[in-house]
Amino acid sequence: MTHASTNPQRLIQTLIEIDAPVVISIYVPLERTWNRNNMFQKELRGLLEQAEIECERFTHASADITPMLEQAAGEITAARAADPDADGIVIILTPSEMIVESLPFTPPLHAAVDTVPDLRYIWPNVYPDRPYYVAALSAGGVGLFRGTRYSIQRVDLGPDAYQTLDEFRQFDQPVRSVRYHTGTPAQGQGGGGRRPAMFFGHEDAGDRAYKNEGILQFLRYIDNQIRKRIDPDVPLRPLLLAGPDRLRGLYRAVNQYPRLHDTEIEGEYTEGTNRAWDTQALHASAWPLIQTDLLREREEAMDRFRGAAERGSTSLSPILSGAVSGRVDTLFISAAAPPVWGNIGEDGVPHLRVDRRRGDGDLLNAALIHTLRTGGVAYAYEDGVPAFAERRQQPRIAARFRY
């Protein structure tokens, strides 16, 4: 069965725990024109046939996997109908199970046979990623959204929460209405007189201050509601402000959330007269800001690697041994480098080979899997790993050890 997977991180948590005598990983792009193209269908059939041949070379057990490959072909055909918004599909086959998930990115057409799922080629599409929040402000109200690299969803502030200024003022006696009010005493009338009602477009400094105080009270209330809705039991996620400059400034003045992002998003993200939020545009503006932070963290991690040579390595054997034993804190890996064939002995020692033998897998991918299993962080590069700024040819892998 195909399931939409707008959260690749959740999928990865499932895949890294798979360990079987044989694991077939199949990645297929679901671009519409490709799927209707005879050449693509021919390439897909060739890919599945190659997977079957590789499986036989790997384990002598292709007969058990053939029906599953045939079923996988049917799943690929049905994937577009099941999730028309998907850009790709991953199928993981083992002798005992099949996992089929749609992907929010376009993977390469790729198949691999190993004892673990092949994640290295798609890792740049998966990480870095991190949940974040957006407080969207507009004249029509406030919305809280939770986003990731590929998705954004609205967060309910609560069934009884006020989400517009008008709703809030219905129960706020000190500042009942911004549309008109009778405010401070008129000049020359002492404390007993009342100033005539003031309307938008006909307000003095006192009325603007009165209006701002009403908005500030509402934004203090919203800030409190947002802090209640963001889970305090996980690392605090960044909160971005989106909206007109004036509203963002007022919100920042009352904010008490400790991870309010320094960079803000200009503009109102509402659609038409019904004040529906344009979540697609909001996500397109928010994610690049978070991505910039994450790429900066990757460069900072690389700087720490370069600055602690005694705790780092660019050699696959010690890195893989360290990953298996849980010593790798941060892994840097090339997603495009050719596989390095070999296996890990029962004693935990890696055995690297020039040519693939029966039972061998890609040890670069194995280093990635074991790093993730033991709580390490892994960064991928499309080409070589820039471990040494002065070298033209960069290594395919590097790691910083915990100890």
Tab-separated table of C-alpha atoms in Angstrom, residues 178-180 198-203:
chain	number	residue	atom	x	y	z
A	178	VAL	CA	-10.675	50.482	17.036
A	179	ARG	CA	-13.304	51.594	14.554
A	180	TYR	CA	-14.455	54.334	16.917
A	198	MET	CA	-12.957	59.022	16.305
A	199	PHE	CA	-12.985	56.960	13.098
A	200	PHE	CA	-10.231	55.506	10.920
A	201	GLY	CA	-8.587	58.294	8.944
A	202	HIS	CA	-9.518	60.929	11.538
A	203	GLU	CA	-7.285	60.097	14.494
